[in-house]
Each structure stands twice: as structure tokens, then as C-alpha cells.
Coordinates of C-alpha atoms and ligand atoms in Angstrom, one line a residue:
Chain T
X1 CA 0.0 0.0 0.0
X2 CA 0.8 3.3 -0.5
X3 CA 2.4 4.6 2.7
X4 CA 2.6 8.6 1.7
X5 CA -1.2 9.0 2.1
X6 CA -3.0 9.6 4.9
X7 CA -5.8 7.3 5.0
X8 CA -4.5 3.6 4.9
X9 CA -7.2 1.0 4.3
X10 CA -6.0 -2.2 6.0
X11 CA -6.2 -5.0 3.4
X12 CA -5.9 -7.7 6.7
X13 CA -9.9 -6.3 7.9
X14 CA -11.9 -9.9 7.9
X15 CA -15.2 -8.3 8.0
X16 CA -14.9 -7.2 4.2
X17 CA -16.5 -9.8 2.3
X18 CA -15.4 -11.3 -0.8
X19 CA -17.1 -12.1 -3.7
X20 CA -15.6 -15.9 -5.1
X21 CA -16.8 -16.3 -9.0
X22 CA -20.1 -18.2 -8.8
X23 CA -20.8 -21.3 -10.3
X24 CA -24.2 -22.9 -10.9
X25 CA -24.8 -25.6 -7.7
X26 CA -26.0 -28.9 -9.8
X27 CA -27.9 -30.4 -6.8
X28 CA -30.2 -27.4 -6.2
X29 CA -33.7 -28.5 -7.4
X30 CA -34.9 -24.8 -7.7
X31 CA -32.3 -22.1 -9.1
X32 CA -33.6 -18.5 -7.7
X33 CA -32.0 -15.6 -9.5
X34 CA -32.6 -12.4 -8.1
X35 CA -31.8 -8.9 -9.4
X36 CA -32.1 -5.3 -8.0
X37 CA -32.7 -4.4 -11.6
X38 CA -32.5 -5.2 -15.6
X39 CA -28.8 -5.1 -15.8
X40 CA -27.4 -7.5 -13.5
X41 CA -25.6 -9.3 -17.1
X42 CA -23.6 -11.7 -14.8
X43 CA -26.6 -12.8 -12.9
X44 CA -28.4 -12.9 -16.8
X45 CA -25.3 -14.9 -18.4
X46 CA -24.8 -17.4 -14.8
X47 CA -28.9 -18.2 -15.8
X48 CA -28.4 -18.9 -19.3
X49 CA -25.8 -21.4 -18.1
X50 CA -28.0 -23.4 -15.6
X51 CA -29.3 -26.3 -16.8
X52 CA -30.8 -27.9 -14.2
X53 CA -33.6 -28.0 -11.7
X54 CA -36.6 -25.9 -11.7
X55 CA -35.4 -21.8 -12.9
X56 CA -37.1 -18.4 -11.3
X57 CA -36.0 -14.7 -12.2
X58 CA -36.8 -12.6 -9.8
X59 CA -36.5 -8.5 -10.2
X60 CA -36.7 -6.8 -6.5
X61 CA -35.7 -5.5 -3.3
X62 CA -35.5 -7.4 0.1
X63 CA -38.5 -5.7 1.1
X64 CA -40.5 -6.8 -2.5
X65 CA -39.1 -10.2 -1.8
X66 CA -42.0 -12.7 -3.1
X67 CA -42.9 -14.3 0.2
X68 CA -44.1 -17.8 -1.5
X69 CA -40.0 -18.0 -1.6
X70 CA -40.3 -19.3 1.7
X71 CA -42.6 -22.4 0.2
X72 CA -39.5 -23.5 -2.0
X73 CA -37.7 -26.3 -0.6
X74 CA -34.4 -26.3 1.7
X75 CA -32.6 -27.8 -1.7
X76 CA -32.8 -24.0 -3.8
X77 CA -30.4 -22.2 -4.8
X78 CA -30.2 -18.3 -4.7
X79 CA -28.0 -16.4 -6.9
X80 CA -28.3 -12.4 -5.5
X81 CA -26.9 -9.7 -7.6
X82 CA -26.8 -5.9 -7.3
X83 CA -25.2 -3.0 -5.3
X84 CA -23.2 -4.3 -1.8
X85 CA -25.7 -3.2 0.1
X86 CA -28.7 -4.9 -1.8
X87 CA -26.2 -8.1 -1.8
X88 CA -26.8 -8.3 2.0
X89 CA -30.3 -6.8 2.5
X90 CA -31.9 -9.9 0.4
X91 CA -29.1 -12.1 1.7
X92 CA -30.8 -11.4 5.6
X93 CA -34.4 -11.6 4.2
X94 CA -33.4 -14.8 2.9
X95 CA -31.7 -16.1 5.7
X96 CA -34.3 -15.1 7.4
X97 CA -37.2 -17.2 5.8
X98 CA -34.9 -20.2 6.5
X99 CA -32.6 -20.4 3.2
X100 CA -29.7 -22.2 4.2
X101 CA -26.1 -19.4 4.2
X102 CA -24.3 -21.9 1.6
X103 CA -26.9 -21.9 -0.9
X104 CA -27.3 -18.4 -1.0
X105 CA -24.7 -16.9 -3.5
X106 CA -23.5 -13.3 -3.4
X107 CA -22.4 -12.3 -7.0
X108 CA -19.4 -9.7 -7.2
X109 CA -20.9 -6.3 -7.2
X110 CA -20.6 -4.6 -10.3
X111 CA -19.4 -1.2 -8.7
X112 CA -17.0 -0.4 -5.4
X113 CA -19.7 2.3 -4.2
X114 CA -20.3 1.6 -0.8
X115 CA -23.3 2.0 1.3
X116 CA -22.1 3.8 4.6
X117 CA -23.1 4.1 8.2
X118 CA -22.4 7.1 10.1
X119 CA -21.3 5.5 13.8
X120 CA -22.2 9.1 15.3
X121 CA -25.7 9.8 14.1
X122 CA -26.5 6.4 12.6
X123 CA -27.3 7.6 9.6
X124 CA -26.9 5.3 6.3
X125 CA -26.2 6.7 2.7
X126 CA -25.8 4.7 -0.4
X127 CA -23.7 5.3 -3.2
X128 CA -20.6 6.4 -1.4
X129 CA -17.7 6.4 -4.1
X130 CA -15.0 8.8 -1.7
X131 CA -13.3 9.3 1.1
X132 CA -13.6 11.0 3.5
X133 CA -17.4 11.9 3.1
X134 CA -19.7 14.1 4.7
X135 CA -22.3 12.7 6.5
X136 CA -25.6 13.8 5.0
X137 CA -27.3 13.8 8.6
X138 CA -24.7 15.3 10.8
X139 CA -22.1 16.6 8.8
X140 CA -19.0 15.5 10.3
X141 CA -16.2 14.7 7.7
X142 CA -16.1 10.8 7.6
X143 CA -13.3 8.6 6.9
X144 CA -15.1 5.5 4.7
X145 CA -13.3 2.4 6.7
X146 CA -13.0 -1.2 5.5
X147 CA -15.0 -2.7 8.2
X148 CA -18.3 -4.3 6.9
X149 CA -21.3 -4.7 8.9
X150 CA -23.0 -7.7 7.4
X151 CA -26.3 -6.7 9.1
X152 CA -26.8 -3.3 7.6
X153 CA -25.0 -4.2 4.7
X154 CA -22.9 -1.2 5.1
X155 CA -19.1 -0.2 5.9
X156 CA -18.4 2.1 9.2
X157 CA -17.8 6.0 9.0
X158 CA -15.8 7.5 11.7
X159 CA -15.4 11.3 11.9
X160 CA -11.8 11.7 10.3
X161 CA -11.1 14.9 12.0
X162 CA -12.4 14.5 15.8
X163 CA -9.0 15.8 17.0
X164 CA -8.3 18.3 15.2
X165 CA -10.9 19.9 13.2
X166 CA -8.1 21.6 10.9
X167 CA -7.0 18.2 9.7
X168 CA -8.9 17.1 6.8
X169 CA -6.7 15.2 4.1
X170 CA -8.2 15.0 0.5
X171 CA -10.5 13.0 -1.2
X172 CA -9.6 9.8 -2.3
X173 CA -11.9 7.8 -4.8
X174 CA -13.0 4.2 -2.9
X175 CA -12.5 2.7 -6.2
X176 CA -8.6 3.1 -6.4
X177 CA -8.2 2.4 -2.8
X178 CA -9.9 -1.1 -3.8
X179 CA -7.6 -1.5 -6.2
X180 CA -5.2 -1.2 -4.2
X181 CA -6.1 -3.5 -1.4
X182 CA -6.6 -6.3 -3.9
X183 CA -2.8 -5.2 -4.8
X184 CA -1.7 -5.4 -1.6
X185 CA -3.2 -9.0 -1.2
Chain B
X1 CA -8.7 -22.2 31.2
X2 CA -11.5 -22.2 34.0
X3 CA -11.0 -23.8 37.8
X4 CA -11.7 -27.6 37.4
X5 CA -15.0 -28.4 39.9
X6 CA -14.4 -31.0 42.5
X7 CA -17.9 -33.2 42.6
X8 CA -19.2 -36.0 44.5
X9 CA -20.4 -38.8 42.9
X10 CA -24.4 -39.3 43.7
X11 CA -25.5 -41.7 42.3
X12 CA -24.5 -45.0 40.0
X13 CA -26.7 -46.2 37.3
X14 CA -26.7 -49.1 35.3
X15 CA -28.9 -47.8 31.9
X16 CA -28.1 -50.3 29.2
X17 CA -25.7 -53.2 29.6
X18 CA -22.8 -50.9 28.3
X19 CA -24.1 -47.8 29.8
X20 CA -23.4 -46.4 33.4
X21 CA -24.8 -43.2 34.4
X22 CA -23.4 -41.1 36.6
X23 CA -24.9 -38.5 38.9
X24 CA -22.1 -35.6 40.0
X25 CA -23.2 -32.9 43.0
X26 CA -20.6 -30.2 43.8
X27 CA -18.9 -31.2 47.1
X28 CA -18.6 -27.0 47.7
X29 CA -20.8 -24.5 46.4
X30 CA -23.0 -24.4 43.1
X31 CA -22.6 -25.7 39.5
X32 CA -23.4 -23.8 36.8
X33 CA -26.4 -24.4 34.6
X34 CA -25.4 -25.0 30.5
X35 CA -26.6 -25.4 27.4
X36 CA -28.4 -27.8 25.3
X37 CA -25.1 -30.4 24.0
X38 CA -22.5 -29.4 26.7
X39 CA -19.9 -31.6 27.9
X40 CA -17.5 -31.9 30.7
X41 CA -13.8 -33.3 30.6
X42 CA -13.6 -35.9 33.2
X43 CA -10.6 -36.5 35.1
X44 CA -9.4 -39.9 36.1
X45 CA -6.8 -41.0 38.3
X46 CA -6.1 -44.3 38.3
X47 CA -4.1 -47.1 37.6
X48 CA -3.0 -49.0 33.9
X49 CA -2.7 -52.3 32.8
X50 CA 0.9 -52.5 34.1
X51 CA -0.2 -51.0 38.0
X52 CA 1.3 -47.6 36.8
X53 CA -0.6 -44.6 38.3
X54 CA -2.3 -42.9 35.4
X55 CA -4.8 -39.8 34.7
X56 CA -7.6 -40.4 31.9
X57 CA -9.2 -37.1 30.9
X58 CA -12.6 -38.0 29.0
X59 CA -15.1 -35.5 27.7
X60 CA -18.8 -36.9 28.4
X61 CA -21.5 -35.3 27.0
X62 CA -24.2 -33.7 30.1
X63 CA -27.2 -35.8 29.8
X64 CA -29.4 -33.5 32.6
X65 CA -31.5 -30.6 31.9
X66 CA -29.3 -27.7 31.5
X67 CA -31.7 -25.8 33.6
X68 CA -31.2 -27.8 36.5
X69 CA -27.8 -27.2 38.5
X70 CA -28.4 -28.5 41.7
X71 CA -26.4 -31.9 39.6
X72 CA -24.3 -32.8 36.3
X73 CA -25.2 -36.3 35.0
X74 CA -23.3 -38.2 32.3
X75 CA -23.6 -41.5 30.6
X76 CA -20.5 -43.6 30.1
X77 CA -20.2 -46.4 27.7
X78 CA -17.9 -48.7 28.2
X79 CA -15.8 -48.8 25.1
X80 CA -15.0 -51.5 23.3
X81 CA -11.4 -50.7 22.7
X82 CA -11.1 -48.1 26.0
X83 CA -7.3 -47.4 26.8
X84 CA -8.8 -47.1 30.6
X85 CA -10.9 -44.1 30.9
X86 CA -14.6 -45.7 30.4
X87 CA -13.3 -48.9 32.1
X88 CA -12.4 -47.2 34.9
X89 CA -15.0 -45.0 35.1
X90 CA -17.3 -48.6 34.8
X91 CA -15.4 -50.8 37.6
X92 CA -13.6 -48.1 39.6
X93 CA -16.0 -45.1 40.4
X94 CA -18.4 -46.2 43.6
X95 CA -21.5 -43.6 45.2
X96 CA -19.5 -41.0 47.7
X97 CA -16.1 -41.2 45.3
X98 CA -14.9 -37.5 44.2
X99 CA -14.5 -36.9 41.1
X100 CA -12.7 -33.4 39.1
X101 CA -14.9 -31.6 36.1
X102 CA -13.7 -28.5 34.0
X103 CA -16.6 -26.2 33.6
X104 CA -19.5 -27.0 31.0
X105 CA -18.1 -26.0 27.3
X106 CA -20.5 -26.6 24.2
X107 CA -19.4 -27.5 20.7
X108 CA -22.2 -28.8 20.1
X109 CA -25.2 -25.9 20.5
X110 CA -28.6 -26.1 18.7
X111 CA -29.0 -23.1 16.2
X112 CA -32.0 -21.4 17.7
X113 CA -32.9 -18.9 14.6
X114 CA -33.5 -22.4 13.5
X115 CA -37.1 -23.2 12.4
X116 CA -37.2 -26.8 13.2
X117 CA -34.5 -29.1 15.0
X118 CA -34.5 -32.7 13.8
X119 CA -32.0 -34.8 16.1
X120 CA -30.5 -37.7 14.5
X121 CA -29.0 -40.1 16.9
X122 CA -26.7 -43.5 16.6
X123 CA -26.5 -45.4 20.1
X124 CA -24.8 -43.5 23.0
X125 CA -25.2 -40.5 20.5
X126 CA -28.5 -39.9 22.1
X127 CA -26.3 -38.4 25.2
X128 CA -26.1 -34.5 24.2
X129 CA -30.2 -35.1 22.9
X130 CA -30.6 -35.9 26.2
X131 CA -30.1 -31.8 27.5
X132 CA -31.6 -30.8 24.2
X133 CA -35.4 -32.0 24.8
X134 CA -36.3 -30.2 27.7
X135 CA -34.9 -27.0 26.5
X136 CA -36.6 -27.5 22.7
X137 CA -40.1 -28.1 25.0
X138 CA -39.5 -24.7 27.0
X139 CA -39.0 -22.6 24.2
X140 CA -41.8 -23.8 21.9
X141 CA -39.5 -25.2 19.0
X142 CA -40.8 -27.8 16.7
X143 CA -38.8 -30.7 16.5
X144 CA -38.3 -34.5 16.2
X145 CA -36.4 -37.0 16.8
X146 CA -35.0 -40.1 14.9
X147 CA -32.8 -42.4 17.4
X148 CA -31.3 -45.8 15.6
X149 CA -29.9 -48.4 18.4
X150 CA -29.0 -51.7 18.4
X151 CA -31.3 -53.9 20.9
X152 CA -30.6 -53.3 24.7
X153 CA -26.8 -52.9 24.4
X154 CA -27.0 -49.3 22.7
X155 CA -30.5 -48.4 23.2
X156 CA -30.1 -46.1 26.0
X157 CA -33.1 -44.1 27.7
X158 CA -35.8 -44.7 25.2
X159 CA -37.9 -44.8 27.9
X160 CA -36.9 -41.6 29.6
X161 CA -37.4 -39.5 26.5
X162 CA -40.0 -37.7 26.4
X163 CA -41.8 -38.2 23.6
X164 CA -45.2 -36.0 22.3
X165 CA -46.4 -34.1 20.0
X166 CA -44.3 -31.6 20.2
X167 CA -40.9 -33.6 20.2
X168 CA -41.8 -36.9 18.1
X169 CA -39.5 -39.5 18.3
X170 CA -39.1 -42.5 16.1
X171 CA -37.0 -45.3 17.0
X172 CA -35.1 -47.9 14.6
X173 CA -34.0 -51.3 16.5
X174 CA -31.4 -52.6 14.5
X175 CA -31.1 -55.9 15.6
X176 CA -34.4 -56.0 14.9
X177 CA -34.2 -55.2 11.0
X178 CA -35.3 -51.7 11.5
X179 CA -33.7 -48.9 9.7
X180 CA -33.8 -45.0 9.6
X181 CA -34.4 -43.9 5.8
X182 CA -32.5 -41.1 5.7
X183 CA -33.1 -39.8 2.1
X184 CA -37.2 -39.7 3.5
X185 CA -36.2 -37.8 6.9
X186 CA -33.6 -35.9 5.5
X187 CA -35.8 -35.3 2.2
X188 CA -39.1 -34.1 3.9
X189 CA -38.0 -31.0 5.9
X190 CA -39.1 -27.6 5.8
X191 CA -37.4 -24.4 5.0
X192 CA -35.4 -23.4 7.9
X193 CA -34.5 -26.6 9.3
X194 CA -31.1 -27.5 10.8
X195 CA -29.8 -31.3 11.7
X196 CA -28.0 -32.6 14.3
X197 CA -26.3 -35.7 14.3
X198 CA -24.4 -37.7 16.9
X199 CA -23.5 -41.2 16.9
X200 CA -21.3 -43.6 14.9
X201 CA -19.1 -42.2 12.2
X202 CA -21.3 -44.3 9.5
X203 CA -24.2 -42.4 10.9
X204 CA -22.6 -38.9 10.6
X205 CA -21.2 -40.0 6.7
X206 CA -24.7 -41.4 5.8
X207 CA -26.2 -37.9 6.9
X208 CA -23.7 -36.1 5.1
X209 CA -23.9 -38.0 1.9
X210 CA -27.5 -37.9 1.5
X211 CA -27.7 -34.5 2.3
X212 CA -25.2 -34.2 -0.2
X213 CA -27.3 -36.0 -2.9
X214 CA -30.4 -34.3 -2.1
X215 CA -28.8 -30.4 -2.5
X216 CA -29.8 -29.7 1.5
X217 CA -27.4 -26.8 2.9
X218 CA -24.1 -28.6 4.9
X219 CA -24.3 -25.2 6.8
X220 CA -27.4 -26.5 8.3
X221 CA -26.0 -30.4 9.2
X222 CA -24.3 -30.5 12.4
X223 CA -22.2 -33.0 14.1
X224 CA -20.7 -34.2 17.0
X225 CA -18.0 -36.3 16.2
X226 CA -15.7 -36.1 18.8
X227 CA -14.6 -40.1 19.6
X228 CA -11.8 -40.5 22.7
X229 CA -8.4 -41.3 21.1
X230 CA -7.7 -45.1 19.6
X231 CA -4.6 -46.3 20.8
X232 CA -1.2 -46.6 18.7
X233 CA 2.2 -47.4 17.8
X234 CA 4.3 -46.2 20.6
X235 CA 6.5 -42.7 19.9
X236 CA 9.0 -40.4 20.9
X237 CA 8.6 -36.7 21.4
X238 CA 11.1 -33.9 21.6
X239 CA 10.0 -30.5 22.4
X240 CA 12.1 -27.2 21.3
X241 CA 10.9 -24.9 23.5
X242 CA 11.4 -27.2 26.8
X243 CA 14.1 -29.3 25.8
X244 CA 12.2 -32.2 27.2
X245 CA 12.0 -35.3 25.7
X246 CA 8.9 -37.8 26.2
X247 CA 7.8 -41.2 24.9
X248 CA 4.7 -42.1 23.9
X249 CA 3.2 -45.3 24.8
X250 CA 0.6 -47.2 22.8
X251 CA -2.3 -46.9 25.1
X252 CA -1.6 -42.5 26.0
X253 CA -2.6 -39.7 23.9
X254 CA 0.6 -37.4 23.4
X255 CA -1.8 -34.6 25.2
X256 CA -2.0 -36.9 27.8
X257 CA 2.0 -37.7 27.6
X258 CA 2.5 -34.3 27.5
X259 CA 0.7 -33.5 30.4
X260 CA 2.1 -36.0 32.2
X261 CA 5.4 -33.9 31.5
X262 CA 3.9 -31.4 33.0
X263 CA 3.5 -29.6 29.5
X264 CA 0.2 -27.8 29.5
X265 CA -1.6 -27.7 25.9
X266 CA -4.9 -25.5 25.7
X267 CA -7.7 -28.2 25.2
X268 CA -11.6 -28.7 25.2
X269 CA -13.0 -31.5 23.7
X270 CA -9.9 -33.8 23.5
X271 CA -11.7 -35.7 20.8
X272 CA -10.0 -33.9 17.7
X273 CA -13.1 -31.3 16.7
X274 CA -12.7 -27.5 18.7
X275 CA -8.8 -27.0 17.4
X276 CA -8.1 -25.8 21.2
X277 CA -4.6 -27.9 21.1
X278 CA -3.3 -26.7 17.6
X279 CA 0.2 -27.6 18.0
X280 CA 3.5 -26.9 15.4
X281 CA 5.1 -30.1 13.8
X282 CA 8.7 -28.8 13.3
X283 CA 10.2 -32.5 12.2
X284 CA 8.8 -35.8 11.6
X285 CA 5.2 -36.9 10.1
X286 CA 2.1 -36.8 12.5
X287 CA -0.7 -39.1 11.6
X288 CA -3.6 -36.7 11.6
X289 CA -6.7 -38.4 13.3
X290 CA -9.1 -35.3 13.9
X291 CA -11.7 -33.7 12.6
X292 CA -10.6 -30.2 12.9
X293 CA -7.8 -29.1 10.4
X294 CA -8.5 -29.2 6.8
X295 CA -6.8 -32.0 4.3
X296 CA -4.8 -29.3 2.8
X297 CA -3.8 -28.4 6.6
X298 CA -3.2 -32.1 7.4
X299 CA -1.3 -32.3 4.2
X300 CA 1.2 -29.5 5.2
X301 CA 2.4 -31.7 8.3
X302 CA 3.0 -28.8 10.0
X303 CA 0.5 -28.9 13.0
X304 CA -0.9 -31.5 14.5
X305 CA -3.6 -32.3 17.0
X306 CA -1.7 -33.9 20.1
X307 CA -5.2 -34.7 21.4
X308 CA -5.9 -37.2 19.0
X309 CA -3.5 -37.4 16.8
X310 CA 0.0 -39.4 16.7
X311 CA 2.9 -39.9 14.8
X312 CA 3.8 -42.0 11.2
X313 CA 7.2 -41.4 11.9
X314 CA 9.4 -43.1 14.8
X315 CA 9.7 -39.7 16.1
X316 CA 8.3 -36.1 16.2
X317 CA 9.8 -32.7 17.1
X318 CA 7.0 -30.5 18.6
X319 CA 7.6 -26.5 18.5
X320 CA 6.6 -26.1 22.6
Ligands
FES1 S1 -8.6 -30.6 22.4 FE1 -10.1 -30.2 20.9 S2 -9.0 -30.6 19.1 FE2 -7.7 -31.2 20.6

């Protein structure tokens, strides 16, 4: 990593989930694919693929769910794909109904905008692409961290400046810094 | 690790021909209460084959209600192949003898944002479904029960359980031709539902492989598979870090050679599953017996799990 900056992200943080490629599970006797919209072309292509068992498309968001999903069988598959944050949201509702946490399978998300909580005012915002970032309900300059919360879905904003209010380093884009990491790894 | 607990025994119970049950009472103060599939580690002191003193350290699964701890019970069988511990704890231990626990520790927990528990049990694998029941009747949770024994020898407390409407049990006699069709029990659950399994390895494959076959979730099968350690060719151990050298005989663990060194090793189950007693191979080949590192790990021969495991080589060189 690049030592001269300010804002180091550690590439060793375990709460970061990653994305493996997905492959179509064989045994599954249903195969769920579920978008957060019309463009998900991985989730489109791994469904042209499958072969087997009984196929459903599904276009929504964890609170749009379908609740007759929870009349499928403990054998389905789920293939999830979207923003980070939609990732986890439909990955709880489905855990949730009872879906067992190996069949359900997280696709990489497309873009490396983040969906942060604010850890002073507990406000969340989506779409975060920089750091640091001002919190849209209390203002205070937050530095975007690597620490995931799998229950929100979201990564964990500290105020980057609480000691000295003079000492705000630039922006830097999230995207690069992911780069980075993955360079680091 | 916690104080051990100094207990008196209670009572002595003969359950099945191969079954003694044991009733523990703190000689000083309380116990604590524990969860559904807890076990204590026994500790032995006794004699060997030879008239040697010698300290057996067992894990037994708690068979009481958690709930309850004004006592501890466990079930014993007598193993077939023991290196001491169940044979002593079968002809040695009398009502009034004192006995030293560790602490309740569970590896073996039900998942309670589970939607339905179904128990799958093989002989003397009924003992951590025995703490499970009252606990799955308190809280409401649907379950049932599927326990395969062979006649009397095996078929511990089927008339104990409990068994209604809301915690079914079936039983499979297998000297009796009776069998557990695991494809239909396994097959036939709702969304939401997690497995337990405890008993004989064949059991805990069979689960595996038809869950397998049938696309079920193996994050929702759960095992105990923790067996006490199976004798072995007789090694020698040299330790870096102490200097000490030990030898291993055929009927000791090398955690139970090392403690008899006086080398302490972190440990819980001592049955080859929690990973407490990790330790570094530095020379020789270790013959990996446990259920806890991964082939890849085992491969590596770089760790080993004294607990259970010994060595292929004449000799090993530990890193403590
Ligand atoms: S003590 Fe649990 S693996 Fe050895």
C-alpha cells in the first residue's frame, strides 16, 4: 500500500466480504436468480448457463421479496446480484425465511460504491464512491473504513477529523483504494 | 482455562448393559447451569494395565437438563477398545467417590434462529439429545427425533425420552431389521430446518452423503463427532521450547504424555473437533486423526492435534 497518504485501508480487515466467481450448484432442485434491476448481465449470463432443476428470475428488493419463496424447498439455490448493500439486505431476508447461508450466492458487485453508516448519528447513505465523506445527517467529515457490517450491509464511518478539526486530508476515490487492497493481497 | 469443579459422585446407574450413568453434586458450592449439548472433561486417576498410576481425561457429554444445577449427569459407555478411561469410570468409580470436572463448554449448541431441530441419533449419540429436549419443550421449537440403536446394548433411555407431540421421536432397532431412511427424513423437511447428528461415524457419513445427494445446505447439518483417542504405535517426542524429551506409549494420547510432562496444551474436547490444542510439527510426520484441520492443513504436516492425533514417523519434534 501506499504509505505517503493519509488514509491507509488495512487490506488484513476480515469483516470485508469477498465475492468468489459463482458457479451454478448442480444439486439445487430450484435455481432463484434475483436482481435489483434489468442489468445484472452476470446474474443474466450465470442463468443462461443453468441447466438444471426448476429456474425463477426474480427483479426486486429485500423488502419486495416474493414471500411464497419461503414455500420452495431447503434444496434451492439463490444467486443475488446488485449494489453491496442490496447483496446483504436480500441475503438477511433470505436467511431469514430459513434459506440455508451456503446456498445463498453473493455475486461480485458490479461497482465499489459503498453504502455507509455514520457510527455518530446512525445515519446510512448509499452510493458512497469517496473518502472521506460528509455525512448527509450530521455533517462531520467521515473517513469510509474497510470494516463491513453484514447486518446493515454497510461499511463504518468515523469522523476523520475529531482531534483536530483543521485536519482534513483529501479525497480519495474508494474505487482506487480497492484497487489497491486487492494489490496489496 | 477455568478452575476444574471438584464433585461428589451421587449416584451409580446401570442404563443399558454398556451404559453407566453417573450422577455428579458439587462437594462445595454451586454448579453452573449450561446449554443444550454441553460436555464436561472428566478426570481420572487411576491405575494402567501394568499397575502404573495414570490420569484419563474424558469429555462426556451432560445428559441432565441444563436448567437444573443442583447436579451434572453423564452417561458412560464402556468402550469396546477403551485405553482405561470408560473402564475405569465402569469398575472403579463407587456412590461417595470425588471426582474433578472442567466447567461446562459446548461445541455442540442447537442453532436457535432455526425453524425446526430434527436430532439424528446413533446409540450412545443420544447423550447430548438428552439436554436438548427439555430445553426444545420450553421454548416452543418444533422438533423430532430419529434415534437408531442396536437392541438393549446401545438403546439407552428410550424410555426416559419424552416423547409428544411436540418432540416426536421414532426409533429404529437394528437388531431388529429396523432402519432409519435417511433420504425420507432428511428429504421431507421444511425451509429453515437445521440437523444434528451424533453417533457412529457411519451415521454422521450417511447424513452427510445424503444430504449431499439431495442439495440440502451442509451449513445446516451438524455434528458431533468427537470419539476418545484409539490407541497406537508407541513414539518419541522432543519438544524445542522445553528441551524435554517424552515417549509415547501405545495406550496414551501425546496430550496426555504431554501432560504427564507437566507440558500444558490448551484443550476442550480432546476428541480432535474444537482445534483448542493446535500444535506446530517442526520434524517428523504426524498421523492426523481429527476432525478439525482441513486435508490441505493435514497435508502441510506442520500442525498436528496432540489430542488425538499421533505420529507416522518413529519420532516427532514439537515447536513447545
Ligand atoms: S482438544 Fe479439541 S481438538 Fe484437541
Amino acid at each position: 500500500m501506499n504509505a505517503s497518504t493519509d488514509i491507509e485501508l488495512d487490506p488484513a480487515v476480515k469483516s470485508r466480504p469477498d465475492y468468489p466467481p459463482v458457479a451454478i450448484d448442480a444439486r439445487a432442485s430450484h435455481q432463484v436468480f434475483i436482481a435489483e434491476d434489468n442489468e445484472q448481465t452476470s446474474l443474466t449470463a450465470l442463468s443462461e448457463q443453468c441447466q438444471t432443476g426448476e429456474k425463477l428470475s426474480i427483479v426486486a428488493d429485500a423488502e419486495s421479496l416474493p414471500v411464497s419463496l419461503a414455500e420452495l424447498p431447503l434444496s434451492t439455490a439463490l444467486y443475488v446480484s446488485g449494489s453491496e448493500g442490496y447483496l446483504w439486505d436480500i441475503h438477511n431476508r433470505l436467511t431469514e425465511m430459513g434459506f440455508g447461508v451456503d446456498k445463498i450466492h453473493l455475486l461480485a458487485p458490479a461497482s465499489a460504491a459503498r453504502r455507509l453508516f455514520c457510527t455518530h448519528c446512525y445515519t446510512t447513505m448509499e452510493g458512497v464512491a469517496h473518502t472521506p465523506y460528509t455525512c448527509t445527517g450530521c455533517g462531520r467529515p467521515l473517513l469510509v473504513r474497510d470494516h463491513f457490517s453484514r447486518i446493515l450491509g454497510a461499511y463504518v464511518g468515523v469522523q476523520i477529523n475529531a482531534e483536530d478539526p483543521a485536519d482534513l486530508p483529501a479525497t480519495e476515490s474508494l474505487d482506487e483504494s480497492a484497487s489497491d487492497v486487492k494489490e496489496a493481497c | 482455562m477455568s478452575d476444574p469443579i471438584q464433585v461428589r459422585v451421587a449416584a451409580v446407574r446401570t442404563v443399558s448393559p454398556k451404559i453407566r450413568e453417573f450422577t455428579l453434586e458439587a462437594v462445595s458450592g454451586q454448579l453452573f447451569s449450561f446449554s443444550p449439548g454441553s460436555h464436561v472433561v472428566v478426570t481420572m486417576k487411576g491405575t494402567n494395565a501394568e499397575g502404573k498410576a495414570k490420569v484419563w481425561k474424558n469429555a462426556y457429554s451432560l445428559v441432565s437438563d441444563g436448567f437444573d444445577a443442583s447436579r451434572y449427569v453423564i452417561a458412560v459407555r464402556l468402550q469396546d477398545e477403551s485405553r482405561g478411561g470408560s473402564v475405569f469410570m465402569h469398575t472403579q468409580v463407587k456412590e461417595g467417590d470425588t471426582l474433578e470436572i472442567t466447567p461446562p463448554s459446548n461445541l455442540f449448541a442447537p442453532v436457535w434462529s432455526a425453524k425446526k431441530h430434527v436430532l439424528i441419533a446413533g446409540g450412545v449419540g443420544i447423550t447430548p439429545f438428552m439436554s436438548y429436549l427439555p430445553e426444545m419443550k420450553r421454548r416452543g421449537a418444533a422438533t423430532e427425533m430419529h434415534y437408531s440403536y442396536r437392541g438393549d446394548a446401545t438403546g439407552a433411555y428410550r424410555e426416559e425420552l419424552q416423547v409428544d407431540e411436540q418432540t416426536p421421536v421414532t426409533f429404529y432397532d437394528g437388531a431388529a431389521g429396523e432402519r432409519c431412511d435417511l433420504k425420507a427424513v432428511l428429504g421431507s423437511q421444511p425451509l429453515g430446518t437445521h440437523f444434528y447428528v451424533c453417533g457412529p461415524e457411519s451415521l454422521i457419513e450417511g447424513v452427510q452423503e445424503t444430504a449431499m445427494e439431495l442439495g440440502l445446505p451442509s451449513s445446516n447439518i451438524h455434528f458431533e463427532a468427537f470419539a476418545a483417542p484409539q490407541p497406537g504405535q508407541p513414539f518419541a517426542v522432543q519438544l524445542e521450547g522445553s528441551g524435554l524429551n517424552i515417549q509415547v506409549s501405545e495406550d496414551e494420547s501425546l496430550l496426555e504424555a504431554l501432560e504427564r510432562s507437566g507440558v500444558e496444551v490448551p484443550n476442550l474436547c480432546r476428541g480432535g473437533v474444537c482445534g483448542q490444542c493446535r500444535t506446530q510439527v517442526v520434524d517428523g510426520e504426524p498421523e492426523h486423526r481429527d476432525s478439525f484441520l482441513s486435508d490441505t492443513e493435514k497435508a502441510d504436516n506442520d500442525c498436528l492435534m496432540p489430542c488425538v492425533s499421533r505420529a507416522r514417523s518413529s519420532s516427532l519434534t514439537l515447536s513447545i
